[in-house]
Amino acid sequence: MAFSDLGLVPEILRAVTECGYNEPTPIQAQVIPVALTGCDVMAGAQTGTGKTAGFTLPMLSRLAPYATSSPSPARHPVRALILTPTRELAMQVEESVHKYGKYLPLRTTVVYGGVNMNVQIDKLRAGVDILVATPGRLLDHVQNKTVDLSHMQIFILDEADRMLDMGFMPDLRRIIELLPPQRQTMMFSATFSGEIKKLADTIMNLPQLIEVARRNTAAETVKQLVHPVAKEYKHALLTHLIKSRSLRQVLVFCGTKLGANRLAQHLSRNGIPANAIHGDKTQMARIEALDQFKQGVIQVLVATDVAARGIDIDQLPFVVNYDLPRAAEDYVHRIGRTGRAGASGVALSLVAEDELRYLADIEVLLNMKIPTEIVDGFTPPLDAIPEPQRSPRQRNDAAFRKPTEIAPKRAYAEMEVPDMPLIKSVNSTGKQKQVAALFLPPARQMSGET
Ligand code: ADP
Ligand code: MG
């Protein structure tokens, strides 16, 4: 299947070619032809499968007849509205719309909270065909009468599941009441809960349901690994892993804003340039941190789940769960930050005893066991190594029944990681073999000790 088979206008095909995309992803191949007919679409696919282009390309193609370089605001009413749950995601979606629509004179802007409204008001007044918005700020503009949605034809809800998780339902209802009933509605989500389906029923008209890949499957290209460790040694272990394996571009997840700040400070003090993003940081600070991370100025970005949602960094090689998420589904979203669109990635989880129950939940959700490796010098006080023949729950109990037993050391597995960005081919044993630097044993283990 080629992009040219999907029925998109030539201006878009040209832009997509320039992005270096060879062929549509499975969700794109399924959604685009359906969306181009104008019918409602409810689409689900795991993170990193290219959903943004899945809705942006048909949207742009349908709006192409309205594209005009006329400066008149009247020629640029809001024709499409894209709602996203977070500011970062809104910015990224806007960037994608610009990228894919660069050969079409359609105007796009983004509005989100946390920044002054005046610049946004000026842009809206000048005329905008495609508006990307977070729900709260959009309602501010509605209240201010600085946005008119009466000409809107295409309504897109991105990350609908997270939107509901974040409590945007009342805002969504208010927004939906303002939209013309004659419209195309498209909903995109990584997961389909009952609540999402209910929302879909109320805002859509005979939607086409398109679901790609199994529900809640972790991106298959991601190598996952658990490092059991005592809670108080987590920061030391992370520092050790990053330094001894020269990891770059590491996205680290923390459960709390305070924890994220502290960890970023600790890493910086230890010579690893790091910054934190979370809900308490100003918009400017978040944008700056993300830019620094993308450019490699900082080596580690520490993020909370909400702040990280939707962040797309091409081929992010490493994700670390400094804390395991309480909701197993968040684990899937987190590790979706790596191994995106075919590139492989590595997801490490530092797991303390009190997190074993979250690990058990994650393994149940994934329907697989995540391999465990104890890092030399960081043997946890309790035996938290999974027994292969036991269920995660039983193992969990067993770990607490043997508090004094020291877990045996384990040698590092040499995991083959194809096409890893930022990882050099390492010749550890004399064999020419591509081994992720990440999985090389620390120097003293390499000398034969296991
Ligand atoms: P999702 O919203 O499903 O999590 P995104 O839309 O953010 O995923 O896309 C993830 C990454 O895949 C982006 O970096 C995007 O540029 C890239 N991508 C999208 N479509 C394609 C394609 N057809 N071929 C190659 N890369 C693609
Ligand atoms: Mg997305």
Coordinates of C-alpha atoms and ligand atoms in Angstrom, one line a residue:
M1 CA 0.0 0.0 0.0
A2 CA 1.3 3.4 -1.0
F3 CA 0.2 6.9 0.2
S4 CA -0.7 7.6 -3.4
D5 CA -3.3 4.8 -3.3
L6 CA -5.3 6.5 -0.5
G7 CA -7.0 9.3 -2.4
L8 CA -5.1 12.2 -0.9
V9 CA -4.5 15.5 -2.8
P10 CA -1.1 15.8 -4.6
E11 CA 0.0 18.7 -2.3
I12 CA -0.2 16.4 0.7
L13 CA 1.5 13.5 -1.0
R14 CA 4.4 15.8 -1.8
A15 CA 4.7 16.9 1.9
V16 CA 4.5 13.3 3.1
T17 CA 7.2 12.2 0.7
E18 CA 9.4 15.0 2.1
C19 CA 8.8 13.6 5.6
G20 CA 10.5 10.5 4.4
Y21 CA 7.5 8.2 5.0
N22 CA 7.6 5.3 2.6
E23 CA 4.2 3.9 3.2
P24 CA 1.2 4.5 5.5
T25 CA 1.2 2.8 8.9
P26 CA -1.6 0.2 9.3
I27 CA -3.9 2.7 11.1
Q28 CA -3.3 5.3 8.5
A29 CA -4.0 2.9 5.7
Q30 CA -7.3 2.0 7.3
V31 CA -8.4 5.4 8.5
I32 CA -7.5 7.7 5.7
P33 CA -9.8 6.3 2.9
V34 CA -12.7 6.2 5.3
A35 CA -12.1 9.6 6.7
L36 CA -11.9 11.1 3.2
T37 CA -15.5 10.1 2.6
G38 CA -16.5 12.4 5.4
C39 CA -18.0 9.8 7.7
D40 CA -17.4 9.7 11.4
V41 CA -14.5 7.6 12.6
M42 CA -13.5 6.2 15.9
A43 CA -10.0 4.9 15.7
G44 CA -7.8 3.1 18.2
A45 CA -4.2 2.0 17.9
Q46 CA -1.3 1.9 20.3
T47 CA 0.9 4.8 20.9
G48 CA 3.4 5.6 18.2
T49 CA 1.5 4.1 15.3
G50 CA 1.1 7.4 13.5
K51 CA -2.4 8.4 14.5
T52 CA -1.6 12.1 14.0
A53 CA -1.1 11.8 10.3
G54 CA -4.1 9.4 10.3
F55 CA -6.4 12.3 11.0
T56 CA -4.4 15.2 9.8
L57 CA -3.9 14.0 6.2
P58 CA -7.6 13.3 5.4
M59 CA -8.6 16.5 7.2
L60 CA -6.2 18.6 5.1
S61 CA -7.2 16.8 1.9
R62 CA -10.9 17.6 2.6
L63 CA -10.1 21.2 3.3
A64 CA -7.9 21.6 0.3
P65 CA -10.7 23.1 -1.9
Y66 CA -10.9 26.0 0.7
A67 CA -7.2 26.7 0.6
T68 CA -6.6 30.3 -0.4
S69 CA -3.8 32.9 0.1
S70 CA -6.4 35.6 0.5
P71 CA -5.6 37.7 3.5
S72 CA -9.3 38.3 4.3
P73 CA -10.3 36.8 7.7
A74 CA -13.7 36.0 6.3
R75 CA -12.0 33.5 3.9
H76 CA -10.5 31.7 6.8
P77 CA -13.2 30.7 9.3
V78 CA -12.4 27.8 11.7
R79 CA -13.3 24.8 9.5
A80 CA -11.5 22.2 11.6
L81 CA -11.1 21.9 15.3
I82 CA -8.6 19.5 16.9
L83 CA -8.8 19.0 20.7
T84 CA -5.9 17.5 22.6
P85 CA -5.5 17.0 26.4
T86 CA -2.2 18.7 26.9
R87 CA -0.3 21.8 25.8
E88 CA 2.7 19.8 24.6
L89 CA 0.5 17.5 22.5
A90 CA -1.4 20.5 21.1
M91 CA 1.9 22.1 20.0
Q92 CA 3.0 18.8 18.4
V93 CA -0.2 18.4 16.5
E94 CA 0.0 21.9 15.2
E95 CA 3.5 21.3 14.1
S96 CA 2.3 18.2 12.2
V97 CA -0.5 20.1 10.5
H98 CA 2.1 22.6 9.3
K99 CA 4.4 19.9 8.1
Y100 CA 1.8 17.9 6.2
G101 CA 0.0 21.0 5.0
K102 CA 3.0 23.0 3.9
Y103 CA 1.9 23.1 0.2
L104 CA -1.7 24.1 1.0
P105 CA -2.5 27.7 1.9
L106 CA -4.6 26.9 4.9
R107 CA -4.0 28.7 8.2
T108 CA -3.4 26.8 11.4
T109 CA -3.0 28.0 14.9
V110 CA -2.8 26.5 18.4
V111 CA -4.4 27.8 21.6
Y112 CA -3.5 26.4 25.0
G113 CA -3.6 27.7 28.6
G114 CA -0.8 28.9 30.7
V115 CA 0.2 31.7 28.3
N116 CA -1.2 35.2 27.6
M117 CA -4.4 35.1 25.5
N118 CA -3.7 38.3 23.4
V119 CA -1.3 36.8 20.9
Q120 CA -3.9 33.9 20.4
I121 CA -6.7 36.5 20.0
D122 CA -4.8 38.3 17.3
K123 CA -4.2 35.1 15.4
L124 CA -7.9 34.1 15.7
R125 CA -9.0 37.5 14.5
A126 CA -6.8 37.3 11.4
G127 CA -8.5 34.1 10.4
V128 CA -7.7 30.5 11.1
D129 CA -8.8 27.4 9.1
I130 CA -7.5 24.8 11.4
L131 CA -7.5 25.3 15.2
V132 CA -5.7 23.1 17.5
A133 CA -6.7 23.6 21.2
T134 CA -6.8 22.3 24.7
P135 CA -10.4 22.3 26.0
G136 CA -10.0 24.8 28.8
R137 CA -8.4 27.6 26.8
L138 CA -10.8 27.0 23.9
L139 CA -13.7 27.6 26.3
D140 CA -11.9 30.8 27.5
H141 CA -11.9 32.0 23.9
V142 CA -15.5 31.0 23.5
Q143 CA -16.5 33.0 26.6
N144 CA -14.4 35.9 25.4
K145 CA -16.2 35.7 22.0
T146 CA -12.8 35.5 20.3
V147 CA -13.5 32.3 18.5
D148 CA -16.4 31.4 16.2
L149 CA -17.1 27.7 15.7
S150 CA -20.2 28.1 13.6
H151 CA -18.4 27.2 10.3
M152 CA -16.6 24.2 11.7
Q153 CA -17.0 21.1 9.6
I154 CA -14.4 18.7 11.0
F155 CA -14.1 17.9 14.7
I156 CA -11.2 15.8 15.9
L157 CA -10.6 14.5 19.4
D158 CA -7.0 13.3 19.9
E159 CA -6.1 11.1 22.9
A160 CA -9.7 10.8 23.9
D161 CA -8.9 8.3 26.6
R162 CA -6.5 10.6 28.3
M163 CA -8.9 13.5 27.9
L164 CA -11.4 11.6 30.0
D165 CA -8.7 10.4 32.5
M166 CA -7.8 14.0 33.0
G167 CA -11.4 15.0 33.8
F168 CA -12.2 17.0 30.7
M169 CA -15.6 15.5 30.2
P170 CA -17.6 18.5 31.4
D171 CA -15.5 20.8 29.2
L172 CA -15.9 18.5 26.3
R173 CA -19.7 18.5 26.7
R174 CA -19.8 22.2 26.7
I175 CA -17.6 22.4 23.6
I176 CA -19.7 19.8 21.8
E177 CA -22.8 21.8 22.4
L178 CA -21.3 24.7 20.5
L179 CA -20.4 22.7 17.4
P180 CA -22.6 22.6 14.3
P181 CA -24.5 19.3 14.3
Q182 CA -23.6 18.8 10.6
R183 CA -20.0 17.9 10.9
Q184 CA -17.5 15.1 10.6
T185 CA -16.3 13.8 14.0
M186 CA -13.2 11.7 14.4
M187 CA -12.0 10.3 17.7
F188 CA -8.6 8.9 18.3
S189 CA -7.5 6.9 21.3
A190 CA -4.8 4.5 22.4
T191 CA -7.4 2.5 24.4
F192 CA -11.1 2.0 24.1
S193 CA -12.9 1.9 27.5
G194 CA -16.6 1.7 28.0
E195 CA -16.6 5.3 28.8
I196 CA -14.9 6.2 25.5
K197 CA -17.5 4.2 23.6
K198 CA -20.3 6.0 25.5
L199 CA -18.8 9.4 24.6
A200 CA -18.5 8.2 21.0
D201 CA -22.2 7.3 20.9
T202 CA -23.2 10.7 22.1
I203 CA -21.0 12.8 19.7
M204 CA -20.9 10.7 16.6
N205 CA -23.2 9.6 13.9
L206 CA -22.8 6.0 12.8
P207 CA -19.0 6.0 13.3
Q208 CA -16.8 3.6 11.5
L209 CA -14.8 1.7 14.2
I210 CA -11.2 1.1 13.2
E211 CA -9.0 -0.7 15.6
V212 CA -5.5 -1.8 14.9
A213 CA -3.5 -4.2 17.0
R214 CA -4.6 -5.7 20.2
R215 CA -5.8 -3.6 23.0
N216 CA -3.1 -2.6 25.4
T217 CA -0.3 -4.4 23.7
A218 CA 3.1 -2.9 24.4
A219 CA 4.8 -1.7 21.3
E220 CA 6.4 -4.9 20.0
T221 CA 9.7 -3.3 19.1
V222 CA 10.4 -2.2 22.7
K223 CA 12.8 -4.3 24.7
Q224 CA 11.7 -4.3 28.3
L225 CA 13.7 -5.0 31.4
V226 CA 13.1 -4.8 35.1
H227 CA 16.0 -3.9 37.5
P228 CA 15.0 -4.8 41.1
V229 CA 16.5 -2.4 43.5
A230 CA 16.0 -1.0 47.0
K231 CA 14.1 2.2 46.9
E232 CA 16.9 4.2 48.5
Y233 CA 19.4 3.2 45.8
K234 CA 17.3 4.0 42.8
H235 CA 18.9 7.3 42.1
A236 CA 22.4 5.8 42.4
L237 CA 21.4 2.9 40.1
L238 CA 20.0 5.3 37.5
T239 CA 23.2 7.4 37.7
H240 CA 25.2 4.3 37.3
L241 CA 23.2 3.0 34.4
I242 CA 23.4 6.3 32.5
K243 CA 27.1 6.8 33.2
S244 CA 28.4 3.3 32.8
R245 CA 26.5 2.7 29.5
S246 CA 26.8 6.3 28.2
L247 CA 23.0 6.5 27.7
R248 CA 21.9 9.6 25.9
Q249 CA 18.4 10.9 25.4
V250 CA 16.8 9.2 28.3
L251 CA 13.2 9.9 29.2
V252 CA 12.6 9.1 32.8
F253 CA 9.2 8.8 34.4
C254 CA 8.5 9.7 38.0
G255 CA 5.3 9.3 39.9
T256 CA 5.3 12.8 41.4
K257 CA 6.2 16.3 40.5
L258 CA 8.4 16.6 43.6
G259 CA 10.1 13.3 42.8
A260 CA 10.7 14.5 39.3
N261 CA 12.3 17.8 40.5
R262 CA 14.5 16.0 43.0
L263 CA 15.7 13.4 40.5
A264 CA 16.6 16.0 37.9
Q265 CA 18.5 17.9 40.5
H266 CA 20.3 14.8 41.7
L267 CA 21.3 13.9 38.2
S268 CA 22.5 17.4 37.4
R269 CA 24.6 17.5 40.5
N270 CA 26.2 14.2 39.4
G271 CA 27.3 15.5 36.1
I272 CA 24.3 14.3 34.0
P273 CA 22.5 17.3 32.5
A274 CA 18.9 16.8 33.3
N275 CA 15.7 18.8 33.5
A276 CA 12.1 18.0 34.7
I277 CA 8.7 18.7 33.1
H278 CA 5.5 18.5 35.0
G279 CA 2.2 20.3 35.5
D280 CA 3.7 22.9 37.9
K281 CA 6.3 24.2 35.5
T282 CA 5.4 27.2 33.4
Q283 CA 4.6 26.7 29.8
M284 CA 7.9 28.4 28.8
A285 CA 9.9 26.2 31.1
R286 CA 8.3 23.1 29.6
I287 CA 8.9 24.1 26.1
E288 CA 12.5 25.0 26.9
A289 CA 13.1 21.7 28.6
L290 CA 11.6 19.7 25.7
D291 CA 13.7 21.7 23.2
Q292 CA 16.9 21.2 25.2
F293 CA 16.2 17.5 25.3
K294 CA 15.5 17.2 21.6
Q295 CA 18.7 19.1 20.8
G296 CA 20.8 17.0 23.2
V297 CA 21.6 19.9 25.5
I298 CA 20.2 17.9 28.3
Q299 CA 20.8 14.1 28.5
V300 CA 17.8 13.2 30.7
L301 CA 14.3 14.5 30.7
V302 CA 12.4 13.6 33.9
A303 CA 8.7 13.7 33.4
T304 CA 5.4 12.9 35.1
D305 CA 2.8 11.0 33.1
V306 CA 0.6 13.9 32.4
A307 CA 3.4 16.1 31.2
A308 CA 4.8 13.4 29.0
R309 CA 1.6 12.4 27.4
G310 CA 1.7 12.7 23.7
I311 CA 5.3 13.9 23.5
D312 CA 6.8 12.6 20.4
I313 CA 10.5 12.5 20.0
D314 CA 11.7 10.6 16.9
Q315 CA 13.3 7.2 17.8
L316 CA 13.7 8.0 21.5
P317 CA 16.1 5.2 22.4
F318 CA 15.6 4.9 26.2
V319 CA 12.7 5.1 28.6
V320 CA 13.2 4.5 32.3
N321 CA 10.4 4.0 34.7
Y322 CA 12.0 5.4 37.9
D323 CA 8.7 4.7 39.6
L324 CA 6.3 2.2 38.2
P325 CA 2.9 3.7 37.4
R326 CA 0.0 2.6 39.6
A327 CA -2.2 2.2 36.6
A328 CA -0.9 -0.6 34.4
E329 CA -2.2 1.1 31.2
D330 CA 0.2 4.1 31.9
Y331 CA 3.1 1.7 31.6
V332 CA 2.0 1.0 28.0
H333 CA 1.8 4.7 27.3
R334 CA 5.2 5.3 28.8
I335 CA 7.0 2.7 26.9
G336 CA 5.2 3.8 23.8
R337 CA 7.6 6.8 24.0
T338 CA 10.3 4.6 22.6
G339 CA 10.3 2.2 19.7
R340 CA 7.9 4.5 17.8
A341 CA 6.9 3.8 14.2
G342 CA 9.2 0.9 13.7
A343 CA 12.3 2.1 15.5
S344 CA 13.4 -0.1 18.3
G345 CA 13.8 1.1 21.9
V346 CA 14.6 0.0 25.4
A347 CA 12.4 0.5 28.4
L348 CA 13.9 -0.1 31.8
S349 CA 12.0 -0.2 35.1
L350 CA 13.6 0.3 38.5
V351 CA 11.4 -1.7 40.8
A352 CA 11.5 -1.6 44.6
E353 CA 9.7 -4.2 46.8
D354 CA 6.6 -2.0 47.3
E355 CA 6.1 -1.8 43.6
L356 CA 6.0 -5.5 42.9
R357 CA 2.2 -5.4 42.9
Y358 CA 2.2 -2.8 40.2
L359 CA 4.7 -4.9 38.2
A360 CA 2.3 -7.9 38.7
D361 CA -0.6 -5.8 37.3
I362 CA 1.5 -4.7 34.3
E363 CA 2.5 -8.3 33.5
V364 CA -1.1 -9.4 33.7
L365 CA -2.1 -6.6 31.3
L366 CA 0.7 -7.3 28.9
N367 CA 0.2 -11.0 29.3
M368 CA 3.9 -11.5 29.5
K369 CA 6.7 -11.6 32.0
I370 CA 9.2 -8.8 31.7
P371 CA 12.8 -10.1 32.0
T372 CA 14.6 -9.2 35.2
E373 CA 18.2 -8.3 35.7
I374 CA 19.9 -7.4 38.9
V375 CA 22.6 -4.8 38.3
D376 CA 25.9 -5.8 39.9
G377 CA 26.4 -3.8 43.1
F378 CA 22.7 -3.0 43.4
T379 CA 21.4 -6.3 44.7
P380 CA 18.0 -5.6 46.3
P381 CA 17.5 -6.7 50.0
L382 CA 14.5 -8.9 49.1
D383 CA 14.4 -11.6 46.5
A384 CA 12.4 -9.9 43.8
I385 CA 13.5 -12.0 40.9
P386 CA 10.5 -13.5 39.2
E387 CA 10.2 -17.3 39.4
P388 CA 9.4 -18.3 35.9
Q389 CA 6.9 -21.0 36.8
R390 CA 5.0 -18.8 39.3
S391 CA 2.3 -16.3 38.5
P392 CA 3.2 -12.7 39.2
R393 CA 0.9 -12.7 42.2
Q394 CA 2.5 -15.7 43.8
R395 CA 5.9 -14.3 43.2
N396 CA 4.9 -11.1 44.8
D397 CA 3.9 -13.0 48.0
A398 CA 7.1 -15.1 47.9
A399 CA 9.2 -12.0 47.8
F400 CA 7.8 -10.8 51.0
R401 CA 8.2 -14.1 52.8
K402 CA 12.0 -14.2 52.2
P403 CA 13.2 -10.9 53.5
T404 CA 16.7 -11.9 54.5
E405 CA 17.7 -14.1 51.5
I406 CA 20.1 -12.4 49.2
A407 CA 19.2 -12.8 45.5
P408 CA 21.8 -14.5 43.4
K409 CA 23.7 -12.3 41.0
R410 CA 22.8 -12.6 37.4
A411 CA 24.9 -12.0 34.4
Y412 CA 23.7 -9.4 32.0
A413 CA 22.0 -10.9 29.0
E414 CA 23.3 -9.7 25.7
M415 CA 20.2 -8.5 24.0
E416 CA 20.3 -7.9 20.3
V417 CA 19.0 -4.5 19.5
P418 CA 18.7 -3.9 15.8
D419 CA 18.9 -0.4 14.4
M420 CA 19.4 1.2 17.7
P421 CA 20.0 4.9 17.3
L422 CA 22.8 6.3 19.4
I423 CA 24.2 2.9 20.2
K424 CA 27.5 1.8 18.7
S425 CA 28.4 -1.6 17.7
V426 CA 30.2 -3.0 20.7
N427 CA 32.6 -5.9 20.5
S428 CA 32.6 -7.3 24.0
T429 CA 33.6 -10.9 23.4
G430 CA 35.7 -10.7 20.3
K431 CA 32.7 -11.5 18.1
Q432 CA 31.4 -8.8 15.8
K433 CA 28.0 -8.5 17.1
Q434 CA 25.7 -5.6 17.6
V435 CA 24.9 -5.4 21.2
A436 CA 23.2 -2.5 22.9
A437 CA 25.7 -0.7 25.0
L438 CA 23.0 -0.6 27.6
F439 CA 23.2 -4.3 28.2
L440 CA 26.9 -4.7 28.5
P441 CA 27.9 -5.7 31.9
P442 CA 29.8 -3.2 34.0
A443 CA 33.5 -3.3 33.5
R444 CA 34.4 -5.6 36.4
Q445 CA 31.8 -8.1 35.3
M446 CA 33.3 -8.2 31.9
S447 CA 36.5 -9.7 33.3
G448 CA 34.7 -13.0 33.8
E449 CA 32.9 -12.7 37.1
T450 CA 29.3 -13.8 37.1
Ligands
ADP1 P1 0.6 8.3 17.8 O1 -0.3 9.5 17.9 O2 -0.2 7.1 17.2 O3 1.1 7.9 19.2 P2 2.3 9.8 16.1 O4 1.3 10.3 15.2 O5 2.8 10.8 17.2 O6 1.8 8.5 16.9 O7 3.5 9.3 15.2 C1 4.6 8.7 15.8 C2 5.8 8.9 14.9 O8 5.7 8.2 13.7 C3 6.1 10.4 14.5 O9 7.4 10.6 14.7 C4 5.7 10.4 13.0 O10 6.5 11.4 12.4 C5 6.1 9.0 12.6 N1 5.2 8.5 11.4 C6 3.9 8.8 11.3 N2 3.5 8.2 10.1 C7 4.6 7.6 9.6 C8 4.8 6.8 8.4 N3 3.8 6.5 7.6 N4 6.0 6.3 8.2 C9 7.0 6.6 9.0 N5 6.9 7.3 10.1 C10 5.7 7.8 10.4
MG2 MG -1.0 10.8 19.1

